[in-house]
mmCIF file of C-alpha atoms in Angstrom:
data_model
loop_
_atom_site.group_PDB
_atom_site.id
_atom_site.type_symbol
_atom_site.label_atom_id
_atom_site.label_comp_id
_atom_site.label_asym_id
_atom_site.label_seq_id
_atom_site.Cartn_x
_atom_site.Cartn_y
_atom_site.Cartn_z
ATOM 1 C CA MET E 509 -57.767 13.513 -33.490
ATOM 2 C CA THR E 510 -59.923 10.511 -32.738
ATOM 3 C CA LYS E 511 -61.380 9.800 -29.319
ATOM 4 C CA GLN E 512 -59.315 6.586 -29.101
ATOM 5 C CA ARG E 513 -56.119 8.508 -29.867
ATOM 6 C CA ARG E 514 -56.885 11.117 -27.191
ATOM 7 C CA ARG E 515 -57.541 8.346 -24.686
ATOM 8 C CA LYS E 516 -54.163 6.734 -25.411
ATOM 9 C CA ILE E 517 -52.372 10.051 -24.966
ATOM 10 C CA ALA E 518 -54.203 10.708 -21.704
ATOM 11 C CA ASN E 519 -53.360 7.222 -20.404
ATOM 12 C CA GLY E 520 -49.733 7.752 -21.404
ATOM 13 C CA LEU E 521 -49.542 11.039 -19.512
ATOM 14 C CA ILE E 522 -51.080 9.454 -16.406
ATOM 15 C CA ALA E 523 -48.527 6.636 -16.557
ATOM 16 C CA LEU E 524 -45.678 9.153 -16.820
ATOM 17 C CA LEU E 525 -47.013 11.090 -13.822
ATOM 18 C CA ILE E 526 -47.222 7.892 -11.769
ATOM 19 C CA ILE E 527 -43.648 6.918 -12.698
ATOM 20 C CA ALA E 528 -42.405 10.425 -11.870
ATOM 21 C CA SER E 529 -44.158 10.382 -8.491
ATOM 22 C CA ILE E 530 -42.696 6.987 -7.597
ATOM 23 C CA SER E 531 -39.236 8.163 -8.628
ATOM 24 C CA ILE E 532 -39.485 11.227 -6.370
ATOM 25 C CA ILE E 533 -40.582 9.056 -3.437
ATOM 26 C CA ILE E 534 -37.663 6.658 -3.979
ATOM 27 C CA ILE E 535 -35.141 9.525 -4.227
ATOM 28 C CA LYS E 536 -36.470 11.124 -1.038
ATOM 29 C CA TYR E 537 -36.416 7.790 0.776
ATOM 30 C CA PHE E 538 -32.768 7.040 0.003
ATOM 31 C CA SER E 539 -31.807 10.638 0.693
ATOM 32 C CA TYR E 540 -33.434 10.298 4.116
ATOM 33 C CA GLN E 541 -31.630 7.016 4.749
ATOM 34 C CA LYS E 542 -28.244 8.508 3.876
ATOM 35 C CA LYS E 543 -28.599 11.856 5.619
ATOM 36 C CA GLY E 544 -30.489 10.502 8.577
ATOM 37 C CA PRO E 545 -33.669 11.688 10.259
ATOM 38 C CA PRO E 546 -34.220 15.460 10.168
ATOM 39 C CA GLN E 547 -32.853 16.074 13.660
ATOM 40 C CA THR E 548 -33.721 19.608 14.693
ATOM 41 C CA MET E 549 -31.306 21.737 16.656
ATOM 42 C CA ASN E 550 -33.619 21.187 19.635
ATOM 43 C CA VAL E 551 -32.386 17.567 19.895
ATOM 44 C CA PHE E 552 -28.785 18.697 20.192
ATOM 45 C CA LEU E 553 -29.624 21.496 22.596
ATOM 46 C CA LEU E 554 -31.716 19.063 24.647
ATOM 47 C CA THR E 555 -28.760 16.685 24.845
ATOM 48 C CA GLU E 556 -26.524 19.547 25.950
ATOM 49 C CA GLU E 557 -29.056 20.641 28.551
ATOM 50 C CA ASN E 558 -29.604 17.159 29.975
ATOM 51 C CA TYR E 559 -26.106 15.727 29.704
ATOM 52 C CA GLY E 560 -23.628 18.325 28.419
ATOM 53 C CA GLU E 561 -21.931 19.432 31.625
ATOM 54 C CA GLU E 562 -21.700 15.932 33.099
ATOM 55 C CA ILE E 563 -20.315 14.464 29.882
ATOM 56 C CA ASN E 564 -17.766 17.281 29.522
ATOM 57 C CA GLN E 565 -16.402 16.634 33.015
ATOM 58 C CA ILE E 566 -16.239 12.850 32.733
ATOM 59 C CA ALA E 567 -14.832 12.919 29.182
ATOM 60 C CA SER E 568 -12.088 15.303 30.283
ATOM 61 C CA SER E 569 -11.106 13.019 33.175
ATOM 62 C CA MET E 570 -10.956 10.027 30.814
ATOM 63 C CA ASN E 571 -9.219 11.902 27.998
ATOM 64 C CA LEU E 572 -12.082 11.141 25.633
ATOM 65 C CA PRO E 573 -13.978 13.370 23.136
ATOM 66 C CA ALA E 574 -17.208 14.680 24.674
ATOM 67 C CA SER E 575 -18.771 15.137 21.235
ATOM 68 C CA TYR E 576 -18.731 11.376 20.670
ATOM 69 C CA PHE E 577 -20.824 10.648 23.767
ATOM 70 C CA LYS E 578 -23.287 13.410 22.957
ATOM 71 C CA ALA E 579 -23.691 12.128 19.399
ATOM 72 C CA LEU E 580 -24.183 8.618 20.779
ATOM 73 C CA ILE E 581 -26.951 9.852 23.060
ATOM 74 C CA VAL E 582 -28.730 11.467 20.100
ATOM 75 C CA LEU E 583 -28.483 8.162 18.209
ATOM 76 C CA GLU E 584 -29.623 6.009 21.102
ATOM 77 C CA SER E 585 -32.124 8.134 23.028
ATOM 78 C CA SER E 586 -32.617 11.457 21.188
ATOM 79 C CA GLY E 587 -31.295 13.418 24.177
ATOM 80 C CA ARG E 588 -34.158 12.424 26.477
ATOM 81 C CA LYS E 589 -33.568 12.362 30.219
ATOM 82 C CA ASN E 590 -35.921 9.530 31.085
ATOM 83 C CA VAL E 591 -35.137 6.698 28.699
ATOM 84 C CA SER E 592 -37.230 3.549 28.609
ATOM 85 C CA PRO E 593 -35.379 0.208 28.513
ATOM 86 C CA ARG E 594 -35.452 -1.822 25.315
ATOM 87 C CA PHE E 595 -35.854 -5.595 25.669
ATOM 88 C CA GLU E 596 -33.844 -7.703 23.199
ATOM 89 C CA PRO E 597 -35.464 -11.169 22.804
ATOM 90 C CA HIS E 598 -32.467 -12.674 20.965
ATOM 91 C CA VAL E 599 -30.115 -11.661 23.814
ATOM 92 C CA TYR E 600 -32.566 -13.113 26.344
ATOM 93 C CA GLU E 601 -32.526 -16.451 24.515
ATOM 94 C CA LYS E 602 -28.697 -16.479 24.488
ATOM 95 C CA LEU E 603 -28.490 -15.735 28.214
ATOM 96 C CA LYS E 604 -31.118 -18.353 28.978
ATOM 97 C CA ALA E 605 -29.102 -20.894 26.985
ATOM 98 C CA VAL E 606 -25.987 -20.029 28.998
ATOM 99 C CA LYS E 607 -27.876 -20.442 32.274
ATOM 100 C CA ASN E 608 -29.297 -23.794 31.123
ATOM 101 C CA GLY E 609 -25.861 -24.995 30.032
ATOM 102 C CA THR E 610 -26.678 -25.386 26.330
ATOM 103 C CA LEU E 611 -24.377 -22.475 25.471
ATOM 104 C CA GLU E 612 -20.940 -22.218 27.066
ATOM 105 C CA SER E 613 -20.895 -18.418 27.274
ATOM 106 C CA TYR E 614 -22.267 -15.240 25.749
ATOM 107 C CA GLU E 615 -19.535 -12.637 25.355
ATOM 108 C CA HIS E 616 -18.074 -12.488 28.896
ATOM 109 C CA VAL E 617 -21.130 -14.005 30.622
ATOM 110 C CA THR E 618 -20.798 -17.601 31.886
ATOM 111 C CA LYS E 619 -23.115 -20.095 33.574
ATOM 112 C CA GLU E 620 -21.564 -19.263 36.947
ATOM 113 C CA ASP E 621 -22.496 -15.609 36.481
ATOM 114 C CA LEU E 622 -26.146 -16.554 35.994
ATOM 115 C CA ALA E 623 -26.402 -19.255 38.662
ATOM 116 C CA ASP E 624 -28.826 -17.278 40.836
ATOM 117 C CA ALA E 625 -30.499 -15.287 38.061
ATOM 118 C CA THR E 626 -34.284 -15.460 37.966
ATOM 119 C CA ASP E 627 -36.207 -15.103 34.722
ATOM 120 C CA ALA E 628 -36.918 -11.470 35.597
ATOM 121 C CA ALA E 629 -33.204 -10.906 36.146
ATOM 122 C CA LEU E 630 -32.415 -12.458 32.763
ATOM 123 C CA ARG E 631 -34.901 -10.122 31.109
ATOM 124 C CA ASN E 632 -33.239 -7.141 32.774
ATOM 125 C CA LEU E 633 -29.819 -8.363 31.653
ATOM 126 C CA ALA E 634 -31.228 -8.698 28.121
ATOM 127 C CA SER E 635 -32.530 -5.130 28.064
ATOM 128 C CA SER E 636 -30.661 -1.938 27.188
ATOM 129 C CA TRP E 637 -30.669 0.904 29.716
ATOM 130 C CA GLY E 638 -29.887 4.581 30.089
ATOM 131 C CA PRO E 639 -29.032 7.294 27.562
ATOM 132 C CA PHE E 640 -26.391 5.089 25.868
ATOM 133 C CA GLN E 641 -28.789 2.105 25.852
ATOM 134 C CA LEU E 642 -26.170 -0.098 27.490
ATOM 135 C CA MET E 643 -27.119 -3.770 27.618
ATOM 136 C CA GLY E 644 -27.856 -4.964 31.151
ATOM 137 C CA TYR E 645 -25.371 -7.841 31.107
ATOM 138 C CA LYS E 646 -22.540 -5.341 30.496
ATOM 139 C CA CYS E 647 -22.743 -4.464 34.193
ATOM 140 C CA MET E 648 -21.062 -7.775 35.002
ATOM 141 C CA LEU E 649 -17.840 -6.658 33.346
ATOM 142 C CA MET E 650 -17.698 -3.671 35.687
ATOM 143 C CA GLU E 651 -18.841 -5.739 38.681
ATOM 144 C CA ILE E 652 -21.802 -3.466 39.362
ATOM 145 C CA LYS E 653 -25.580 -3.925 39.423
ATOM 146 C CA ILE E 654 -28.083 -3.116 36.694
ATOM 147 C CA ALA E 655 -29.489 -0.471 39.027
ATOM 148 C CA ASP E 656 -26.213 1.410 38.584
ATOM 149 C CA ILE E 657 -26.438 1.678 34.793
ATOM 150 C CA ARG E 658 -30.042 2.827 34.917
ATOM 151 C CA GLY E 659 -29.793 5.085 37.973
ATOM 152 C CA THR E 660 -28.549 8.614 38.578
ATOM 153 C CA LYS E 661 -24.989 7.603 37.630
ATOM 154 C CA SER E 662 -25.973 5.952 34.341
ATOM 155 C CA VAL E 663 -23.901 8.432 32.326
ATOM 156 C CA PHE E 664 -20.781 7.763 34.374
ATOM 157 C CA TRP E 665 -21.084 3.979 34.208
ATOM 158 C CA GLY E 666 -21.949 4.070 30.514
ATOM 159 C CA MET E 667 -18.869 6.152 29.775
ATOM 160 C CA LYS E 668 -16.740 3.960 32.027
ATOM 161 C CA TRP E 669 -17.808 0.847 30.140
ATOM 162 C CA ILE E 670 -17.051 2.547 26.825
ATOM 163 C CA ASN E 671 -13.649 3.617 28.120
ATOM 164 C CA MET E 672 -12.893 0.066 29.285
ATOM 165 C CA THR E 673 -13.942 -1.633 26.057
ATOM 166 C CA TYR E 674 -13.137 0.698 23.166
ATOM 167 C CA GLY E 675 -11.806 3.906 24.678
ATOM 168 C CA ASP E 676 -8.493 3.548 22.814
ATOM 169 C CA TYR E 677 -10.349 3.734 19.492
ATOM 170 C CA LEU E 678 -11.760 7.096 20.579
ATOM 171 C CA ARG E 679 -8.387 8.414 21.725
ATOM 172 C CA GLU E 680 -6.942 7.418 18.349
ATOM 173 C CA GLY E 681 -9.740 9.207 16.503
ATOM 174 C CA LYS E 682 -11.199 6.007 15.040
ATOM 175 C CA PHE E 683 -14.763 7.185 15.483
ATOM 176 C CA ASN E 684 -16.275 5.043 12.737
ATOM 177 C CA ASP E 685 -14.933 1.970 14.562
ATOM 178 C CA ALA E 686 -16.209 3.313 17.899
ATOM 179 C CA PHE E 687 -19.790 3.796 16.697
ATOM 180 C CA HIS E 688 -19.754 0.400 15.012
ATOM 181 C CA ILE E 689 -18.411 -1.308 18.152
ATOM 182 C CA HIS E 690 -21.090 0.280 20.315
ATOM 183 C CA ASN E 691 -23.832 -1.030 18.046
ATOM 184 C CA THR E 692 -22.402 -4.395 16.973
ATOM 185 C CA GLY E 693 -19.481 -5.183 19.279
ATOM 186 C CA LYS E 694 -16.989 -5.136 16.404
ATOM 187 C CA PRO E 695 -14.928 -2.458 14.564
ATOM 188 C CA PHE E 696 -16.112 -1.135 11.213
ATOM 189 C CA PRO E 697 -15.695 -3.883 8.570
ATOM 190 C CA ARG E 698 -12.751 -3.526 6.205
ATOM 191 C CA ASN E 699 -15.032 -4.116 3.223
ATOM 192 C CA GLY E 700 -16.782 -0.834 4.044
ATOM 193 C CA LYS E 701 -20.198 -2.436 4.588
ATOM 194 C CA SER E 702 -21.658 -1.507 7.959
ATOM 195 C CA LYS E 703 -23.382 -4.231 9.982
ATOM 196 C CA THR E 704 -25.254 -1.862 12.296
ATOM 197 C CA TYR E 705 -29.034 -2.194 12.737
ATOM 198 C CA HIS E 706 -29.408 0.954 10.634
ATOM 199 C CA PRO E 707 -27.053 1.066 7.621
ATOM 200 C CA TYR E 708 -26.172 4.720 8.240
ATOM 201 C CA TYR E 709 -25.878 4.557 12.046
ATOM 202 C CA VAL E 710 -22.140 5.325 11.857
ATOM 203 C CA ASP E 711 -22.535 8.094 9.258
ATOM 204 C CA HIS E 712 -25.211 9.767 11.365
ATOM 205 C CA GLY E 713 -23.030 9.557 14.456
ATOM 206 C CA LEU E 714 -20.119 11.243 12.670
ATOM 207 C CA GLN E 715 -22.451 14.004 11.444
ATOM 208 C CA TYR E 716 -23.822 14.568 14.943
ATOM 209 C CA MET E 717 -20.317 14.804 16.390
ATOM 210 C CA LYS E 718 -19.587 17.701 14.038
ATOM 211 C CA LYS E 719 -22.782 19.450 15.099
ATOM 212 C CA PHE E 720 -21.812 19.265 18.765
ATOM 213 C CA GLU E 721 -18.310 20.499 17.987
ATOM 214 C CA LYS E 722 -19.840 23.599 16.405
ATOM 215 C CA LEU E 723 -22.136 24.386 19.310
ATOM 216 C CA PRO E 724 -20.961 27.333 21.450
#
């Protein structure tokens, strides 16, 4: 076998190895996207430790499934007790437009609601708070202050808002709609294509619910 022939074979084998490696990476990536991040049991136990008893009591009083709220906390804050707020620039711009009168309203928020709002207040209203990462402006619907949804009763007010807005979906067992509403404000699309920030947000939530239902 000539040296040139051996070189061609060697180059061919290298190319095959590169293609195989890329294929494995792609398969692992999409598998990760579909199955979700490798949540360890510690995340679920942490959620139970930090929120389990409180959620069980409130969910029972509202006739809602506790496993949904626990799964939602894993999705939104990984079971942590002290959750940092998340500022949403696009929401801030919408609220600012409402205050300035260039936008009539944003969801239920009107210009009258924001009449006395400072820029700092607008930023707080445009941030998500607590273990459910509830948007600040949602407090207006419940006629409470942002301090309430980020304080010691954040779980209660978060669950109350959920009960007020899409609790019936939960009582009817429409959990895919519930997760989608929490993330996008709308039920799961009829075409089957999720519009959540993460394409498998709903699938992950349903999987996490089952894990909590199996916990002792």
